[in-house]
mmCIF file of C-alpha atoms and ligand atoms in Angstrom:
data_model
loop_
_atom_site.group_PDB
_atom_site.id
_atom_site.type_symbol
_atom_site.label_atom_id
_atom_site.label_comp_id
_atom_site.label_asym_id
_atom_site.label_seq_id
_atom_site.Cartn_x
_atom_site.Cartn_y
_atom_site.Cartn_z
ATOM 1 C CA UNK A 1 -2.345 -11.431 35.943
ATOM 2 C CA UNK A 2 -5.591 -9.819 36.411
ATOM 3 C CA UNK A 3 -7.187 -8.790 40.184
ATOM 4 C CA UNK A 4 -10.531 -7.076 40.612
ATOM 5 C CA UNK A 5 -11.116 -6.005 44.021
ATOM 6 C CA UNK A 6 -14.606 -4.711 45.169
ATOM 7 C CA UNK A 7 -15.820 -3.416 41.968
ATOM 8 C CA UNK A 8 -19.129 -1.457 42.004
ATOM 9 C CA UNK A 9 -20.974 0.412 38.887
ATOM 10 C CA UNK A 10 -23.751 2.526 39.274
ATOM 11 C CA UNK A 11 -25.860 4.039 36.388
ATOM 12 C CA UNK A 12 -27.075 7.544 37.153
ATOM 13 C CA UNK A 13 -29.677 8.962 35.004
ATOM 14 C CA UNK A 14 -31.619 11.756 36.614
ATOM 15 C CA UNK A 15 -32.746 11.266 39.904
ATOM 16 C CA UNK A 16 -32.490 7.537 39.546
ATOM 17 C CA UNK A 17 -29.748 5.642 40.194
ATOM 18 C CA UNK A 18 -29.002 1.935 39.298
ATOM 19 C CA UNK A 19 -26.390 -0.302 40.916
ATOM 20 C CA UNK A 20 -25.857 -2.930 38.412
ATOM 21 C CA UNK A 21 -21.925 -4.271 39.454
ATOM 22 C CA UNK A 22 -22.492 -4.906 43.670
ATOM 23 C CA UNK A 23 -19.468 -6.051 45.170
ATOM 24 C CA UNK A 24 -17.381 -7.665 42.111
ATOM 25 C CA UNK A 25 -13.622 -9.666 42.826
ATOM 26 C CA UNK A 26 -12.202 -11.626 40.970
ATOM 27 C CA UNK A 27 -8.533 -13.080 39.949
ATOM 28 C CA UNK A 28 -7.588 -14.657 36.997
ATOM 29 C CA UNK A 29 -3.980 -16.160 36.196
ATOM 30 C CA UNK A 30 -2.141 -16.372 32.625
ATOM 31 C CA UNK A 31 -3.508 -18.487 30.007
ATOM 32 C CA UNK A 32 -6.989 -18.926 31.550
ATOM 33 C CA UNK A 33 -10.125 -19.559 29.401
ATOM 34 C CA UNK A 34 -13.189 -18.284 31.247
ATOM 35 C CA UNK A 35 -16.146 -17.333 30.928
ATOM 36 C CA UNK A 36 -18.610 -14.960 32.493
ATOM 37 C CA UNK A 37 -22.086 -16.230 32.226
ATOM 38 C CA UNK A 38 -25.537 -15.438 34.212
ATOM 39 C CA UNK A 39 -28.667 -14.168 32.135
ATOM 40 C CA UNK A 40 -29.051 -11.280 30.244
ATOM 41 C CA UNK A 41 -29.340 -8.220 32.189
ATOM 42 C CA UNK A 42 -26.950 -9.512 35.092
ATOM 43 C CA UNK A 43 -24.170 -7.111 34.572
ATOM 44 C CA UNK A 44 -21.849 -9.417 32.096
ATOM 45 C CA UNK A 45 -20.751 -6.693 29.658
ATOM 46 C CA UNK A 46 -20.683 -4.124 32.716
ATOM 47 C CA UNK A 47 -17.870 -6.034 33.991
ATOM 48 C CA UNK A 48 -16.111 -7.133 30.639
ATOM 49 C CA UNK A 49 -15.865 -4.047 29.680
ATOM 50 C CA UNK A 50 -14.705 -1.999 33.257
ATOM 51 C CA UNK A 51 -12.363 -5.420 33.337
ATOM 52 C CA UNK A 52 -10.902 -4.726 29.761
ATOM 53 C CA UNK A 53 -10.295 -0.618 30.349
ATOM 54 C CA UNK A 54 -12.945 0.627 27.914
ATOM 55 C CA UNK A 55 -15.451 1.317 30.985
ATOM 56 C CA UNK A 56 -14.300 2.811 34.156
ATOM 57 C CA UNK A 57 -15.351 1.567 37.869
ATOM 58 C CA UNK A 58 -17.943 3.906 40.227
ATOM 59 C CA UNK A 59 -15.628 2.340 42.865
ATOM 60 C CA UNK A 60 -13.230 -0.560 43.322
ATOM 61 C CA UNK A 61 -9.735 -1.151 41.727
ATOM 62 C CA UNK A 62 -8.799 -3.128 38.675
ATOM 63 C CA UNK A 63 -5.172 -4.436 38.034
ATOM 64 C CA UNK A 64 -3.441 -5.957 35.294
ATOM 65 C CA UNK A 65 0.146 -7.107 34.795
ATOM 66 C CA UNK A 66 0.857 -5.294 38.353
ATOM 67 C CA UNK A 67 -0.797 -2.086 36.698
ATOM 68 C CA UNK A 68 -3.392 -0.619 38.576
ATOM 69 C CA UNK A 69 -5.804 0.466 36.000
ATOM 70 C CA UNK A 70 -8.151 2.439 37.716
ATOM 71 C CA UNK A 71 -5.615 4.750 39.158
ATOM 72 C CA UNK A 72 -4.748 5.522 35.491
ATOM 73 C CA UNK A 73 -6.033 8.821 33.731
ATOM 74 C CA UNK A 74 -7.978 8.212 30.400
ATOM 75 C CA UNK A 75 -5.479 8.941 27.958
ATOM 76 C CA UNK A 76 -2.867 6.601 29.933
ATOM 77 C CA UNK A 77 -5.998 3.827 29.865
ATOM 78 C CA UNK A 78 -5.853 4.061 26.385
ATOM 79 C CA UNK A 79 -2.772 3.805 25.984
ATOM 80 C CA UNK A 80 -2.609 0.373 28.566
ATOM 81 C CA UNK A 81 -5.606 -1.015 26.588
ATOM 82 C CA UNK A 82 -3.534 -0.625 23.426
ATOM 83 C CA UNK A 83 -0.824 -2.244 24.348
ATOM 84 C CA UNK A 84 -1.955 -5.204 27.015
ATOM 85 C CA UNK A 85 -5.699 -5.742 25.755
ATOM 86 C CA UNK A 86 -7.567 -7.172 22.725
ATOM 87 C CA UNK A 87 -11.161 -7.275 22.308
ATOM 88 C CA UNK A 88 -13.689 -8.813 20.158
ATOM 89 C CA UNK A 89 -16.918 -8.070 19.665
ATOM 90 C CA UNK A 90 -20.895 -9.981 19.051
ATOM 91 C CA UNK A 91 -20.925 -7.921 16.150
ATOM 92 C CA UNK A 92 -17.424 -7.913 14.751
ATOM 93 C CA UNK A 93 -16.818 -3.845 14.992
ATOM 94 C CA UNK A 94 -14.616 -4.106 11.494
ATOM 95 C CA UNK A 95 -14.598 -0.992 9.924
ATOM 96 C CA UNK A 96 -16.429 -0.832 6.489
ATOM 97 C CA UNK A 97 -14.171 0.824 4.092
ATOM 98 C CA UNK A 98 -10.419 -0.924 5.271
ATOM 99 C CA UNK A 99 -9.676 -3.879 3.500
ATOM 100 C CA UNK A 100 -9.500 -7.288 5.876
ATOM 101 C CA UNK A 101 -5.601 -6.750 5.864
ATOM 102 C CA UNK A 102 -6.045 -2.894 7.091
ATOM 103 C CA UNK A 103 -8.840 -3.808 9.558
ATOM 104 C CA UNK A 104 -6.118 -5.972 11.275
ATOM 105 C CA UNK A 105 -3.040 -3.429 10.928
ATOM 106 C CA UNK A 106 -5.254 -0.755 12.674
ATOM 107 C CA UNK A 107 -4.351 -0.991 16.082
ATOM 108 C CA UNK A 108 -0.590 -1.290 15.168
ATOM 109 C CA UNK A 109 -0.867 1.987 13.281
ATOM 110 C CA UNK A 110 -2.459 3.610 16.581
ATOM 111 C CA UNK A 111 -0.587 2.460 19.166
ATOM 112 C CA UNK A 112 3.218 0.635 18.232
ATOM 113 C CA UNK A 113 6.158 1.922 16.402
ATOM 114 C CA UNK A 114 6.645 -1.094 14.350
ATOM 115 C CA UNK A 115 8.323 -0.527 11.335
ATOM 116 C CA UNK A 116 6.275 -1.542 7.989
ATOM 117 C CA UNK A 117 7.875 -4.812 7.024
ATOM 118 C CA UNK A 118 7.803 -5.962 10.651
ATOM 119 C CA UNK A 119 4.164 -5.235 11.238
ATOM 120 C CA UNK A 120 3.256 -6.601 7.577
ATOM 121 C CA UNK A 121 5.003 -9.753 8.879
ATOM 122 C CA UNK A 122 3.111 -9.770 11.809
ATOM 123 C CA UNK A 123 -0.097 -9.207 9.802
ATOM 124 C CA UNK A 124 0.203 -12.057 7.388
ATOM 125 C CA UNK A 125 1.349 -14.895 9.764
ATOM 126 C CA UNK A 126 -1.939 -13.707 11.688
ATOM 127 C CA UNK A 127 -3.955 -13.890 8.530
ATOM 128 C CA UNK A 128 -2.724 -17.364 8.058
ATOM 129 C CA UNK A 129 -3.611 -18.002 11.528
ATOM 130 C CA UNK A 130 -7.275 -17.612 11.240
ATOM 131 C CA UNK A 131 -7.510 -18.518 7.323
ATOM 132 C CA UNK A 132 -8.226 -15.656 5.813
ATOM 133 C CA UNK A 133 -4.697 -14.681 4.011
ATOM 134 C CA UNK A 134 -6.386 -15.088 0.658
ATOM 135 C CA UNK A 135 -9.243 -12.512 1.835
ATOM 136 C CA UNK A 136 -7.015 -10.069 2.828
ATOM 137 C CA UNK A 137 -7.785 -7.469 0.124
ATOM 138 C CA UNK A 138 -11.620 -7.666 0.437
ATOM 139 C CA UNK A 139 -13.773 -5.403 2.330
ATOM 140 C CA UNK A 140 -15.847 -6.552 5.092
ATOM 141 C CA UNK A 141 -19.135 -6.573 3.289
ATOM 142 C CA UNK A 142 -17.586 -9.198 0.469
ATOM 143 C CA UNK A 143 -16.722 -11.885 3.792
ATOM 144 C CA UNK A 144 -19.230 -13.837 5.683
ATOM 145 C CA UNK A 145 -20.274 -13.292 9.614
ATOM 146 C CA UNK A 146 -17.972 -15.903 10.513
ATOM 147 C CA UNK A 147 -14.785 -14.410 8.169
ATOM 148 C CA UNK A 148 -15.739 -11.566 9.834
ATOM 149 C CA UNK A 149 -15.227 -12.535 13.545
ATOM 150 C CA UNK A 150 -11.818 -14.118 12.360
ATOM 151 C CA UNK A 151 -10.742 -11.085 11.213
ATOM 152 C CA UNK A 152 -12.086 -9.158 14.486
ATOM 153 C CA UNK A 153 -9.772 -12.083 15.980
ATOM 154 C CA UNK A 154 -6.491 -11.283 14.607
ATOM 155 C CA UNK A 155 -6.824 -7.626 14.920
ATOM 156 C CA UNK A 156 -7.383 -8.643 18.846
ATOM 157 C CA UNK A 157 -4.474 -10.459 18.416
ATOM 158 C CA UNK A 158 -2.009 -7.931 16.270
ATOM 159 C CA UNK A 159 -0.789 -6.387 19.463
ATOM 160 C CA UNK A 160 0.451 -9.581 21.148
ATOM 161 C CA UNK A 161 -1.879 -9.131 24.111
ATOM 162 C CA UNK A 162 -2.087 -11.394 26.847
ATOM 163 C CA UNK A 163 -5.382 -10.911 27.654
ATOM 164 C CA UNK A 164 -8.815 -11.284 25.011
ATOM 165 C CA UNK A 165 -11.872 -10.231 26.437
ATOM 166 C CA UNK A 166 -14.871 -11.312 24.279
ATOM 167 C CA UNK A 167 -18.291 -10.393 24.538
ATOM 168 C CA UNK A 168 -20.975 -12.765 22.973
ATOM 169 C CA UNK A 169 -18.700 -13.636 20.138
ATOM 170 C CA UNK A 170 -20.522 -16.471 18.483
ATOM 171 C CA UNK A 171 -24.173 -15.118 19.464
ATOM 172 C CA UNK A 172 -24.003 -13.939 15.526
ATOM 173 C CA UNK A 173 -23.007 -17.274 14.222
ATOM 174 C CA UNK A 174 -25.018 -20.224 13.314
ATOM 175 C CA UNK A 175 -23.498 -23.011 15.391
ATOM 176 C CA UNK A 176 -21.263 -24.862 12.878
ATOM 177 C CA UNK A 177 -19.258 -21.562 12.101
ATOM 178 C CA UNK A 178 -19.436 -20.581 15.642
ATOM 179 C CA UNK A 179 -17.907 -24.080 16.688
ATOM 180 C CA UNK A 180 -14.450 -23.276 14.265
ATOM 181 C CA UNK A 181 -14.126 -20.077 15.584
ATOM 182 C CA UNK A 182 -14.112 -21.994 19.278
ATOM 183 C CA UNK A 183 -11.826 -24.221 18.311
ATOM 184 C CA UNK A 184 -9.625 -21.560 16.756
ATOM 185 C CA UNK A 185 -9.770 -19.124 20.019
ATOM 186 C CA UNK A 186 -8.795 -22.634 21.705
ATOM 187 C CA UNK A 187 -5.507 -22.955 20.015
ATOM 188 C CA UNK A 188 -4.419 -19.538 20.350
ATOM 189 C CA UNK A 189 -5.229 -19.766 24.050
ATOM 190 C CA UNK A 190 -2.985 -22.435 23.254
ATOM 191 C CA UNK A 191 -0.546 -21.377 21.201
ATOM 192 C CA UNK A 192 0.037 -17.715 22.349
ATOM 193 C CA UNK A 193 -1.145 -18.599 26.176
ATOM 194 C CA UNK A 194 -3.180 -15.730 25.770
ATOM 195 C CA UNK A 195 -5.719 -15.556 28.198
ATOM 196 C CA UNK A 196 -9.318 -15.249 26.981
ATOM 197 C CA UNK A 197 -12.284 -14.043 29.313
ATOM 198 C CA UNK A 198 -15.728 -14.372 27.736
ATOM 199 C CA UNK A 199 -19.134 -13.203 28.359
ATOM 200 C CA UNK A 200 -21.641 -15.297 27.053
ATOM 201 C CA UNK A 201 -24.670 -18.211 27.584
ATOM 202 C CA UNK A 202 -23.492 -19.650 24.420
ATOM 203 C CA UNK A 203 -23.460 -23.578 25.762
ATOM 204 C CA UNK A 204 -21.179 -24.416 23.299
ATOM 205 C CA UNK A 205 -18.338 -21.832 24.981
ATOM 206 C CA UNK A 206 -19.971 -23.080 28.295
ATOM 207 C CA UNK A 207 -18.466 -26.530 26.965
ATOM 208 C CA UNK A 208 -15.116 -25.246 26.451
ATOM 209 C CA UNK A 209 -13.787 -23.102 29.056
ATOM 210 C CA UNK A 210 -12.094 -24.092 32.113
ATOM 211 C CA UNK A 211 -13.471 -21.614 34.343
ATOM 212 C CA UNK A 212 -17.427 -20.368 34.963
ATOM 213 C CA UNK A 213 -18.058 -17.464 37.200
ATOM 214 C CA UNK A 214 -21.893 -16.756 37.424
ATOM 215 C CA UNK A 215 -23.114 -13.566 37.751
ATOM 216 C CA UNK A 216 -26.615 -12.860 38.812
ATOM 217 C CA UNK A 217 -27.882 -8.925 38.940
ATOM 218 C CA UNK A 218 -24.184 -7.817 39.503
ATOM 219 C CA UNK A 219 -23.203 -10.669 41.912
ATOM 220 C CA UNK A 220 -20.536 -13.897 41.644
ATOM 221 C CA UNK A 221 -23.205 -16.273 42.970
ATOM 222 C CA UNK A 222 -20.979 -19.012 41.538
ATOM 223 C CA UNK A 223 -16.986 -20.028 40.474
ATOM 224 C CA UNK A 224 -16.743 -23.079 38.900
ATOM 225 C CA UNK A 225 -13.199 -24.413 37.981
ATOM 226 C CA UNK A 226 -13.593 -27.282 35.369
ATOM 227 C CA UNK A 227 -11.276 -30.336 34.646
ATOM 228 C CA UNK A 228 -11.690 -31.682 31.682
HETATM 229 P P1 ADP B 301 -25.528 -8.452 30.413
HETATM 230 O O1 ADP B 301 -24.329 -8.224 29.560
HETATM 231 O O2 ADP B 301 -25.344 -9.535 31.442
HETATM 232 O O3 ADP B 301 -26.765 -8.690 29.619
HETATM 233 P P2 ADP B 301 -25.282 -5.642 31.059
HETATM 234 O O4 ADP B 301 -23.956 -5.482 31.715
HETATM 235 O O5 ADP B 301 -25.391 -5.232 29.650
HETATM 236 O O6 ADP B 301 -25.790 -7.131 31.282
HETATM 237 O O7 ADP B 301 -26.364 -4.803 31.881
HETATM 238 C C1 ADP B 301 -26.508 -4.899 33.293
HETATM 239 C C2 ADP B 301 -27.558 -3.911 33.741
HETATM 240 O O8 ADP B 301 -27.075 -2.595 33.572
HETATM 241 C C3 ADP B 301 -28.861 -3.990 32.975
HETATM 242 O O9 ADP B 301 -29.906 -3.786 33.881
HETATM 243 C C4 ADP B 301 -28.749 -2.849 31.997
HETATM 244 O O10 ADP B 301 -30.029 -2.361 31.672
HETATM 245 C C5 ADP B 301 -27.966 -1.823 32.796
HETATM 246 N N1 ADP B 301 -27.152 -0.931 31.946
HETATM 247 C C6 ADP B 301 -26.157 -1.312 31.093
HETATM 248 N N2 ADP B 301 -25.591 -0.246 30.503
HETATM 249 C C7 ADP B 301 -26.235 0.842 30.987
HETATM 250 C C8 ADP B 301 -26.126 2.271 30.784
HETATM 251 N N3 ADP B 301 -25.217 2.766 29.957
HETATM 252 N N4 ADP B 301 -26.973 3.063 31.476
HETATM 253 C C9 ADP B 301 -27.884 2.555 32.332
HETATM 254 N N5 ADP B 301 -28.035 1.261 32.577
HETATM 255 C C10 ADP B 301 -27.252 0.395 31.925
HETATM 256 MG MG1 MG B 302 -24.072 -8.308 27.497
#
């Protein structure tokens, strides 16, 4: 569902130029749960983000559901990442003054023409989904971190994408609340057969995904596949 082939990224600034992404390919099928690890500094969000559209390659192509990505012109990237890709974020990204229900409708609102009763029911079953349909009306700064990152997790969701890409989302947590919010990208992986690509050292997602590609200064030194 996904193919990277010979991705490079290199940082200009001034006379100096940095080549952070090397030689990057990589293919990952429907309903995978994998994560990107390698230390910090090695190029992990560099290649979530080129991966999930919101960064573009120096060179290399990128395609998704037979879409080639990087032959697409910003506004049409966009409009791809709208409708194919959800994201979720270390430090949630909610946006202060919508309610937890309108924090979740946003990305309906930019990019489908639902109609309002069809994209309220899509809301609420999603609310109930991560637990927070009796939060809905609150603002972000009356929920907790981990509320917060279930919230950032059904507005991924709201679009029925296939693919989540998820940058250090528990490196905010403490490690009970960051365990349930495992668990519950686990079931939608599930549930939805969404597939979820993280990057992270969090062990505990370490622990959990069936796939480990290790980057080290912008290079797959390692792809693990794990049985468990
Ligand atoms: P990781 O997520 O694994 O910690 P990053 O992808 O954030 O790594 O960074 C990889 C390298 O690219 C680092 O050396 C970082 O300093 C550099 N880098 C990241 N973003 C930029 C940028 N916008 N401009 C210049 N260098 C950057
Ligand atoms: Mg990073």
């Amino acid at each position: 569902m996904l193919k990277a082939v010979s991705l490079k990224k290199v940082y200009t600034s001034g006379e100096v130029s940095l080549e952070v992404i090397k030689n990057f390919s990589l293919e990952i099928k429907e309903g995978e749960f994998i994560s990107l690890v390698g230390p910090s500094g090695s190029g992990k969000s560099t290649v979530l983000n080129m991966l999930g559209c919101l960064d573009t390659p120096t060179s290399g192509q990128i395609i998704i559901n037979n879409t080639s990505v990087t032959s697409l012109n910003r506004t049409q990237r966009a409009n791809f990442r709208g409708e194919n890709i959800g994201f979720i974020f270390q430090s949630f990204n909610l946006i202060p003054v919508l309610s937890v229900y309108e924090n979740i409708e946003y990305p309906l609102i930019m990019v489908q023409n639902l109609d309002e009763s069809e994209r309220k029911k899509r809301i609420l079953k999603l609310l109930e989904e991560v637990g927070m349909l009796e939060h809905k009306d609150k603002t972000p700064d009356k929920i907790s971190g981990g509320q917060m990152q279930r919230v950032a997790i059904a507005r991924a969701l709201v679009t029925n994408p296939k693919i989540i890409f998820a940058d250090e989302p528990t490196a905010n947590l403490d490690s009970k609340t960051a365990h349930m919010i495992i668990e519950l990208m686990k079931k939608i992986q599930k549930e939805h057969q969404t597939t979820f690509v993280f990057a992270t050292h969090d062990e505990k997602i370490v622990a959990n995904v069936d796939r480990l590609i290790t980057l080290i200064d912008g290079e797959i030194v390692e792809d693990k596949r794990i049985v468990r």
